[in-house]
GROMACS .gro file of C-alpha atoms in nm:
model
  385
    1MET     CA    1  -2.361   1.687  -2.100
    2PRO     CA    2  -2.258   1.804  -2.449
    3GLY     CA    3  -2.342   2.170  -2.394
    4VAL     CA    4  -2.488   2.425  -2.151
    5ALA     CA    5  -2.583   2.792  -2.139
    6GLU     CA    6  -2.677   2.947  -1.805
    7CYS     CA    7  -2.666   3.274  -1.618
    8ALA     CA    8  -2.760   3.441  -1.291
    9VAL     CA    9  -2.891   3.794  -1.234
   10LYS     CA   10  -2.905   3.975  -0.898
   11ASP     CA   11  -3.064   4.316  -0.845
   12ASN     CA   12  -3.106   4.341  -1.224
   13ARG     CA   13  -2.730   4.298  -1.276
   14LEU     CA   14  -2.573   4.003  -1.458
   15ILE     CA   15  -2.343   3.833  -1.206
   16TYR     CA   16  -2.265   3.500  -1.374
   17VAL     CA   17  -2.261   3.357  -1.727
   18ASP     CA   18  -2.145   3.015  -1.846
   19ILE     CA   19  -2.176   2.912  -2.211
   20ARG     CA   20  -1.972   2.606  -2.298
   21GLY     CA   21  -1.962   2.281  -2.491
   22TYR     CA   22  -2.135   2.201  -2.817
   23GLN     CA   23  -2.458   2.309  -2.978
   24ASP     CA   24  -2.410   2.001  -3.195
   25LYS     CA   25  -2.107   1.786  -3.119
   26GLU     CA   26  -2.142   1.564  -3.428
   27PHE     CA   27  -2.113   1.871  -3.651
   28ASN     CA   28  -1.861   2.047  -3.423
   29ALA     CA   29  -2.091   2.347  -3.370
   30LYS     CA   30  -2.005   2.541  -3.053
   31MET     CA   31  -2.267   2.651  -2.803
   32SER     CA   32  -2.356   3.022  -2.813
   33GLU     CA   33  -2.603   3.263  -2.655
   34LYS     CA   34  -2.817   3.228  -2.972
   35SER     CA   35  -2.831   2.846  -2.973
   36LEU     CA   36  -3.193   2.731  -2.972
   37PHE     CA   37  -3.312   2.482  -2.708
   38ARG     CA   38  -3.631   2.281  -2.673
   39CYS     CA   39  -3.799   2.451  -2.378
   40HIS     CA   40  -4.058   2.185  -2.290
   41SER     CA   41  -4.245   2.286  -1.971
   42MET     CA   42  -4.098   2.636  -1.973
   43THR     CA   43  -4.378   2.694  -2.228
   44LYS     CA   44  -4.641   2.666  -1.953
   45PRO     CA   45  -4.565   2.994  -1.767
   46ILE     CA   46  -4.566   3.176  -2.102
   47THR     CA   47  -4.913   3.035  -2.166
   48ALA     CA   48  -5.019   3.153  -1.818
   49VAL     CA   49  -4.886   3.504  -1.887
   50ALA     CA   50  -5.086   3.518  -2.213
   51LEU     CA   51  -5.395   3.406  -2.019
   52MET     CA   52  -5.351   3.678  -1.758
   53SER     CA   53  -5.301   3.944  -2.025
   54LEU     CA   54  -5.648   3.861  -2.162
   55TRP     CA   55  -5.781   3.849  -1.805
   56GLU     CA   56  -5.652   4.203  -1.744
   57GLU     CA   57  -5.852   4.321  -2.045
   58GLY     CA   58  -6.170   4.156  -1.916
   59LYS     CA   59  -6.190   3.916  -2.210
   60LEU     CA   60  -6.221   3.612  -1.982
   61ALA     CA   61  -6.257   3.523  -1.615
   62LEU     CA   62  -6.059   3.259  -1.427
   63ASP     CA   63  -6.380   3.099  -1.298
   64ASP     CA   64  -6.532   3.070  -1.645
   65PRO     CA   65  -6.614   2.706  -1.725
   66VAL     CA   66  -6.392   2.574  -2.000
   67HIS     CA   67  -6.699   2.453  -2.191
   68LYS     CA   68  -6.784   2.820  -2.252
   69TYR     CA   69  -6.494   2.820  -2.499
   70ILE     CA   70  -6.461   2.449  -2.580
   71PRO     CA   71  -6.811   2.290  -2.574
   72ALA     CA   72  -6.666   1.938  -2.579
   73PHE     CA   73  -6.575   1.978  -2.210
   74ARG     CA   74  -6.939   2.008  -2.102
   75ASN     CA   75  -7.080   1.724  -1.886
   76MET     CA   76  -6.746   1.556  -1.807
   77LYS     CA   77  -6.726   1.214  -1.647
   78VAL     CA   78  -6.488   1.099  -1.371
   79LEU     CA   79  -6.343   0.747  -1.356
   80ARG     CA   80  -6.345   0.618  -0.997
   81ALA     CA   81  -6.283   0.257  -0.895
   82GLY     CA   82  -6.344   0.143  -1.251
   83ARG     CA   83  -6.683   0.316  -1.277
   84LEU     CA   84  -6.788   0.642  -1.444
   85GLU     CA   85  -6.973   0.913  -1.255
   86ASP     CA   86  -7.073   1.271  -1.330
   87ALA     CA   87  -6.819   1.538  -1.239
   88LYS     CA   88  -6.931   1.727  -0.927
   89ARG     CA   89  -6.849   2.062  -1.087
   90PRO     CA   90  -6.743   2.190  -1.430
   91ILE     CA   91  -6.378   2.244  -1.512
   92THR     CA   92  -6.287   2.614  -1.492
   93LEU     CA   93  -5.993   2.805  -1.637
   94ARG     CA   94  -5.859   2.833  -1.282
   95HIS     CA   95  -5.863   2.452  -1.253
   96LEU     CA   96  -5.671   2.421  -1.580
   97VAL     CA   97  -5.398   2.671  -1.495
   98MET     CA   98  -5.362   2.518  -1.147
   99HIS     CA   99  -5.351   2.151  -1.255
  100THR     CA  100  -5.657   2.074  -1.042
  101SER     CA  101  -5.891   1.998  -1.335
  102GLY     CA  102  -5.886   1.618  -1.316
  103LEU     CA  103  -5.688   1.589  -1.639
  104GLY     CA  104  -5.369   1.384  -1.638
  105TYR     CA  105  -5.046   1.376  -1.840
  106GLY     CA  106  -4.847   1.157  -2.074
  107PRO     CA  107  -4.757   0.908  -2.196
  108SER     CA  108  -4.402   1.010  -2.281
  109ARG     CA  109  -4.092   0.867  -2.446
  110GLU     CA  110  -3.743   0.980  -2.537
  111ARG     CA  111  -3.757   0.913  -2.911
  112LYS     CA  112  -4.045   0.882  -3.154
  113THR     CA  113  -3.915   0.542  -3.265
  114GLU     CA  114  -3.951   0.403  -2.911
  115LYS     CA  115  -4.263   0.233  -2.784
  116LEU     CA  116  -4.499   0.461  -2.594
  117GLU     CA  117  -4.553   0.400  -2.225
  118ASP     CA  118  -4.896   0.275  -2.131
  119GLY     CA  119  -5.145   0.524  -1.988
  120PRO     CA  120  -5.500   0.659  -2.018
  121TYR     CA  121  -5.408   0.893  -2.305
  122LEU     CA  122  -5.217   0.639  -2.513
  123PRO     CA  123  -5.484   0.632  -2.791
  124LEU     CA  124  -5.477   1.012  -2.804
  125VAL     CA  125  -5.100   1.029  -2.853
  126LYS     CA  126  -5.112   0.756  -3.118
  127ARG     CA  127  -5.370   0.958  -3.312
  128ILE     CA  128  -5.140   1.262  -3.297
  129ASP     CA  129  -4.847   1.052  -3.421
  130SER     CA  130  -5.054   0.917  -3.709
  131GLY     CA  131  -5.153   1.268  -3.819
  132LEU     CA  132  -5.524   1.228  -3.744
  133ILE     CA  133  -5.510   1.514  -3.493
  134LYS     CA  134  -5.377   1.813  -3.682
  135ASN     CA  135  -5.422   2.114  -3.451
  136LEU     CA  136  -5.492   2.228  -3.097
  137LYS     CA  137  -5.868   2.245  -3.159
  138SER     CA  138  -5.885   1.877  -3.259
  139PHE     CA  139  -5.650   1.782  -2.975
  140CYS     CA  140  -5.877   1.939  -2.711
  141ASN     CA  141  -6.194   1.793  -2.860
  142GLU     CA  142  -6.036   1.447  -2.849
  143LEU     CA  143  -5.897   1.500  -2.497
  144ALA     CA  144  -6.246   1.589  -2.370
  145LYS     CA  145  -6.367   1.239  -2.466
  146PHE     CA  146  -6.151   1.083  -2.193
  147PRO     CA  147  -6.285   1.063  -1.835
  148LEU     CA  148  -6.125   1.277  -1.568
  149GLN     CA  149  -5.899   1.110  -1.313
  150PHE     CA  150  -6.059   1.297  -1.019
  151HIS     CA  151  -6.325   1.562  -0.959
  152PRO     CA  152  -6.217   1.916  -1.055
  153GLY     CA  153  -6.076   2.100  -0.754
  154ASP     CA  154  -6.025   1.788  -0.540
  155ARG     CA  155  -5.647   1.763  -0.576
  156TRP     CA  156  -5.337   1.876  -0.767
  157GLU     CA  157  -5.187   1.667  -1.043
  158TYR     CA  158  -4.954   1.782  -1.319
  159SER     CA  159  -5.158   1.773  -1.635
  160MET     CA  160  -5.235   1.889  -1.987
  161GLY     CA  161  -5.437   2.176  -1.840
  162LEU     CA  162  -5.214   2.444  -1.991
  163ASP     CA  163  -5.245   2.278  -2.334
  164VAL     CA  164  -5.622   2.326  -2.306
  165ILE     CA  165  -5.566   2.685  -2.191
  166GLY     CA  166  -5.375   2.734  -2.516
  167ARG     CA  167  -5.688   2.647  -2.713
  168VAL     CA  168  -5.900   2.879  -2.495
  169LEU     CA  169  -5.657   3.160  -2.580
  170GLU     CA  170  -5.704   3.087  -2.951
  171VAL     CA  171  -6.083   3.102  -2.918
  172VAL     CA  172  -6.086   3.424  -2.714
  173SER     CA  173  -5.826   3.610  -2.921
  174GLY     CA  174  -5.917   3.474  -3.263
  175LEU     CA  175  -5.547   3.407  -3.326
  176PRO     CA  176  -5.339   3.089  -3.353
  177LEU     CA  177  -5.144   3.034  -3.033
  178ASP     CA  178  -4.804   3.098  -3.189
  179ARG     CA  179  -4.915   3.436  -3.329
  180LEU     CA  180  -5.076   3.531  -2.997
  181PHE     CA  181  -4.750   3.458  -2.812
  182ARG     CA  182  -4.555   3.656  -3.067
  183GLN     CA  183  -4.780   3.963  -3.049
  184ARG     CA  184  -4.840   3.975  -2.674
  185ILE     CA  185  -4.510   3.848  -2.533
  186PHE     CA  186  -4.218   3.766  -2.761
  187ARG     CA  187  -4.199   4.095  -2.955
  188LYS     CA  188  -4.233   4.302  -2.638
  189MET     CA  189  -3.964   4.101  -2.460
  190GLY     CA  190  -3.718   4.098  -2.749
  191MET     CA  191  -3.747   3.718  -2.783
  192LYS     CA  192  -3.688   3.720  -3.159
  193ASP     CA  193  -3.594   3.354  -3.199
  194THR     CA  194  -3.854   3.204  -2.963
  195ALA     CA  195  -4.128   3.009  -3.143
  196PHE     CA  196  -4.302   2.672  -3.166
  197SER     CA  197  -4.093   2.581  -3.470
  198VAL     CA  198  -3.785   2.700  -3.657
  199SER     CA  199  -3.701   2.729  -4.027
  200PRO     CA  200  -3.465   2.472  -4.181
  201ARG     CA  201  -3.206   2.750  -4.230
  202LYS     CA  202  -3.225   2.857  -3.866
  203ALA     CA  203  -3.212   2.494  -3.755
  204ARG     CA  204  -2.885   2.442  -3.941
  205ARG     CA  205  -2.734   2.751  -3.780
  206GLN     CA  206  -2.881   2.761  -3.429
  207LEU     CA  207  -3.081   2.452  -3.322
  208THR     CA  208  -2.908   2.245  -3.055
  209ALA     CA  209  -2.894   1.873  -3.104
  210TYR     CA  210  -3.100   1.686  -2.845
  211TYR     CA  211  -2.926   1.412  -2.648
  212ILE     CA  212  -3.039   1.147  -2.403
  213THR     CA  213  -2.785   1.079  -2.126
  214LYS     CA  214  -2.770   0.714  -2.020
  215VAL     CA  215  -2.588   0.543  -1.733
  216ARG     CA  216  -2.277   0.344  -1.826
  217SER     CA  217  -2.167   0.237  -1.477
  218LYS     CA  218  -2.233   0.298  -1.106
  219ASN     CA  219  -2.015   0.359  -0.804
  220ARG     CA  220  -1.972   0.035  -0.606
  221ARG     CA  221  -2.018   0.203  -0.268
  222THR     CA  222  -2.306   0.446  -0.328
  223LYS     CA  223  -2.467   0.251  -0.615
  224LEU     CA  224  -2.516   0.588  -0.788
  225PRO     CA  225  -2.421   0.646  -1.153
  226ASN     CA  226  -2.068   0.782  -1.205
  227ASN     CA  227  -2.014   0.722  -1.575
  228PHE     CA  228  -2.245   0.819  -1.860
  229PHE     CA  229  -2.281   0.823  -2.237
  230THR     CA  230  -2.506   1.034  -2.459
  231ARG     CA  231  -2.729   0.924  -2.742
  232ARG     CA  232  -2.858   1.163  -3.006
  233ALA     CA  233  -3.235   1.194  -3.042
  234ASP     CA  234  -3.475   1.404  -3.254
  235GLY     CA  235  -3.302   1.349  -3.588
  236CYS     CA  236  -2.951   1.275  -3.707
  237HIS     CA  237  -2.921   1.633  -3.839
  238PRO     CA  238  -3.070   1.960  -3.702
  239LYS     CA  239  -3.292   2.004  -4.009
  240MET     CA  240  -3.446   1.660  -3.933
  241SER     CA  241  -3.583   1.776  -3.596
  242ALA     CA  242  -3.957   1.761  -3.525
  243TRP     CA  243  -3.930   2.129  -3.428
  244VAL     CA  244  -3.844   2.227  -3.789
  245GLN     CA  245  -4.125   2.386  -3.989
  246GLY     CA  246  -4.301   2.145  -4.222
  247ARG     CA  247  -4.205   1.832  -4.032
  248SER     CA  248  -4.407   1.644  -3.767
  249LEU     CA  249  -4.495   1.935  -3.534
  250LYS     CA  250  -4.861   2.026  -3.585
  251VAL     CA  251  -5.027   2.057  -3.244
  252LEU     CA  252  -4.900   2.368  -3.063
  253SER     CA  253  -4.858   2.199  -2.726
  254GLY     CA  254  -4.671   1.902  -2.586
  255GLY     CA  255  -4.300   1.964  -2.637
  256GLY     CA  256  -4.356   2.337  -2.638
  257ILE     CA  257  -4.148   2.618  -2.781
  258CYS     CA  258  -3.787   2.656  -2.888
  259GLY     CA  259  -3.594   2.948  -2.744
  260SER     CA  260  -3.244   3.080  -2.693
  261PHE     CA  261  -3.048   3.159  -2.381
  262ALA     CA  262  -3.031   3.522  -2.498
  263GLY     CA  263  -3.409   3.531  -2.541
  264PHE     CA  264  -3.489   3.408  -2.191
  265ALA     CA  265  -3.217   3.617  -2.020
  266THR     CA  266  -3.287   3.948  -2.197
  267THR     CA  267  -3.512   4.234  -2.088
  268THR     CA  268  -3.636   4.528  -2.294
  269GLY     CA  269  -3.824   4.737  -2.040
  270HIS     CA  270  -4.157   4.677  -2.216
  271GLN     CA  271  -4.449   4.579  -1.995
  272VAL     CA  272  -4.646   4.263  -2.065
  273LEU     CA  273  -4.851   4.248  -1.742
  274LYS     CA  274  -4.939   4.510  -1.483
  275PRO     CA  275  -4.732   4.502  -1.160
  276ASN     CA  276  -5.035   4.399  -0.950
  277THR     CA  277  -5.099   4.104  -1.180
  278VAL     CA  278  -4.737   3.994  -1.153
  279ARG     CA  279  -4.756   4.013  -0.772
  280LEU     CA  280  -5.074   3.805  -0.783
  281LEU     CA  281  -4.897   3.539  -0.987
  282CYS     CA  282  -4.598   3.521  -0.751
  283ARG     CA  283  -4.765   3.344  -0.458
  284ASP     CA  284  -4.887   2.996  -0.371
  285TRP     CA  285  -5.231   2.962  -0.526
  286LEU     CA  286  -5.287   2.620  -0.370
  287ARG     CA  287  -5.342   2.800  -0.040
  288MET     CA  288  -5.623   3.013  -0.187
  289LYS     CA  289  -5.986   2.939  -0.105
  290SER     CA  290  -6.072   3.025  -0.466
  291VAL     CA  291  -5.868   2.720  -0.575
  292SER     CA  292  -6.008   2.467  -0.330
  293ASP     CA  293  -6.288   2.480  -0.073
  294LYS     CA  294  -6.105   2.205   0.114
  295GLN     CA  295  -5.784   2.230   0.314
  296LYS     CA  296  -5.472   2.347   0.130
  297LEU     CA  297  -5.391   2.121  -0.164
  298ARG     CA  298  -5.048   1.960  -0.193
  299GLY     CA  299  -4.835   2.029  -0.499
  300TRP     CA  300  -4.546   1.829  -0.638
  301GLY     CA  301  -4.394   1.654  -0.334
  302MET     CA  302  -4.018   1.633  -0.398
  303GLY     CA  303  -3.990   1.560  -0.024
  304ARG     CA  304  -4.068   1.923   0.061
  305ASP     CA  305  -4.361   2.159   0.097
  306VAL     CA  306  -4.402   2.268  -0.265
  307GLY     CA  307  -4.697   2.475  -0.380
  308TRP     CA  308  -4.802   2.595  -0.723
  309CYS     CA  309  -4.881   2.922  -0.895
  310PRO     CA  310  -4.970   2.975  -1.263
  311LEU     CA  311  -4.602   3.041  -1.340
  312GLY     CA  312  -4.467   2.724  -1.179
  313HIS     CA  313  -4.368   2.562  -0.851
  314TRP     CA  314  -4.366   2.773  -0.535
  315MET     CA  315  -4.169   2.702  -0.216
  316PRO     CA  316  -4.338   2.907   0.059
  317LYS     CA  317  -4.066   2.884   0.324
  318GLU     CA  318  -3.788   2.994   0.092
  319ARG     CA  319  -4.013   3.223  -0.118
  320LEU     CA  320  -3.861   3.059  -0.424
  321MET     CA  321  -4.036   3.001  -0.755
  322PHE     CA  322  -3.907   2.766  -1.025
  323MET     CA  323  -4.018   2.596  -1.344
  324GLY     CA  324  -3.876   2.382  -1.621
  325GLY     CA  325  -3.810   2.021  -1.694
  326ILE     CA  326  -3.611   1.773  -1.903
  327THR     CA  327  -3.338   2.010  -2.029
  328THR     CA  328  -3.422   2.370  -1.930
  329ASN     CA  329  -3.525   2.552  -1.613
  330TRP     CA  330  -3.539   2.887  -1.435
  331SER     CA  331  -3.586   2.998  -1.076
  332ILE     CA  332  -3.646   3.323  -0.887
  333ASN     CA  333  -3.534   3.375  -0.527
  334PHE     CA  334  -3.740   3.668  -0.399
  335PRO     CA  335  -3.557   3.736  -0.067
  336THR     CA  336  -3.221   3.762  -0.247
  337LYS     CA  337  -3.363   3.926  -0.563
  338THR     CA  338  -3.183   3.668  -0.777
  339PHE     CA  339  -3.295   3.467  -1.076
  340GLN     CA  340  -3.120   3.205  -1.285
  341VAL     CA  341  -3.175   3.041  -1.623
  342SER     CA  342  -3.017   2.707  -1.717
  343MET     CA  343  -3.046   2.549  -2.062
  344THR     CA  344  -2.880   2.221  -2.162
  345SER     CA  345  -2.889   1.999  -2.468
  346SER     CA  346  -2.934   1.667  -2.288
  347SER     CA  347  -3.167   1.502  -2.039
  348CYS     CA  348  -3.071   1.268  -1.756
  349GLU     CA  349  -3.313   1.135  -1.496
  350ALA     CA  350  -3.056   0.952  -1.284
  351ASP     CA  351  -2.899   1.076  -0.960
  352VAL     CA  352  -2.524   1.130  -0.986
  353HIS     CA  353  -2.246   1.001  -0.761
  354ASN     CA  354  -2.076   1.281  -0.562
  355TRP     CA  355  -2.331   1.539  -0.680
  356ASP     CA  356  -2.318   1.850  -0.461
  357ASP     CA  357  -2.589   2.114  -0.511
  358ARG     CA  358  -2.352   2.379  -0.376
  359LYS     CA  359  -2.116   2.326  -0.669
  360ASP     CA  360  -2.297   2.130  -0.940
  361ASP     CA  361  -2.632   2.311  -0.954
  362LEU     CA  362  -2.651   2.683  -1.037
  363SER     CA  363  -2.951   2.750  -0.813
  364GLY     CA  364  -2.784   2.556  -0.528
  365ALA     CA  365  -2.455   2.741  -0.578
  366LEU     CA  366  -2.634   3.078  -0.563
  367ASP     CA  367  -2.814   2.976  -0.246
  368HIS     CA  368  -2.488   2.857  -0.087
  369ALA     CA  369  -2.307   3.178  -0.187
  370GLU     CA  370  -2.582   3.387  -0.030
  371LYS     CA  371  -2.557   3.193   0.298
  372VAL     CA  372  -2.178   3.229   0.305
  373TRP     CA  373  -2.205   3.603   0.239
  374ARG     CA  374  -2.461   3.650   0.519
  375ARG     CA  375  -2.246   3.448   0.758
  376LYS     CA  376  -1.941   3.665   0.682
  377ARG     CA  377  -2.144   3.982   0.722
  378ARG     CA  378  -2.268   3.870   1.064
  379LEU     CA  379  -1.910   3.792   1.172
  380GLN     CA  380  -1.785   4.129   1.048
  381SER     CA  381  -2.063   4.317   1.224
  382GLY     CA  382  -1.984   4.128   1.544
  383ARG     CA  383  -1.620   4.237   1.527
  384VAL     CA  384  -1.719   4.600   1.468
  385SER     CA  385  -1.953   4.607   1.767
   0.00000   0.00000   0.00000
């Protein structure tokens, strides 16, 4: 990958930092702690925090129907076996933040010049591209015209639920979503550079180039990729990015915010949510009866028991929470009191030959180091006794 910025913190102490490579290799700009990355799905937990801040003030309830704030979502239909039927229950804010609303996701692509993948929301995305949908209000009104993929509360499926929550926040607060984030979260947390878009001047100085990593060749034995090349996307120059003010970004959703490594790894001591609210957020909500009256819902499989909370994925056995996607991610390990933030300038969906989580993944390396430390401590205590 052209560049990376990552760190690890344990017991509120910085224990590891790695900033290397290029912010923009074509223009020979080095990566720094102030380089701005496209944060994609890391926007979702910020949206959830803003929601819970309004919830603390009694300005909304999680079981409010979404049509209370966006009337277009009243009387939703569900598409089942090619036929439409009435939704068994209205979509609530809890459904939206938990991805159990019946909404879906996509389609996606790597570059705007590429053909969009087929999917139920293809007409919606084309209308955004053409400029017919100019803001989050119009986006949600158009989204509500599409049938749900399942009845609200019946199952978990990653969705555009948090995008709709963004519009609810605008209605309740009376503020555009970017200003709401700035007032309630970014200023308090010292996240000065974090925003939905950047100025042309800041793009020239700080915006990372966005690269797509493609497979060049594979190992003959494992059939896994072992040689790659990168291709620049999102403009041939930083100021040509869709994240630059005045260009194609209009709907405050989708690709999400831009933020720096320093912004996501910095604390100021200011409180955004009450401690009890934070504790409520840091548990598997898919196990709650308030989320589903059925048996526990299954989250994103990944071959393991993965739950979901409003902040991201939750692994109950490990008590580990993580969120991110495409190029950026974070995780919190509660038993070890460790969290990590990783931000890169390129995306790669392929598995890699000789990849070892213990060495090649920061979260895996931290987990391995903790196990080694505990093993040594047990051996030392055995010798002492």
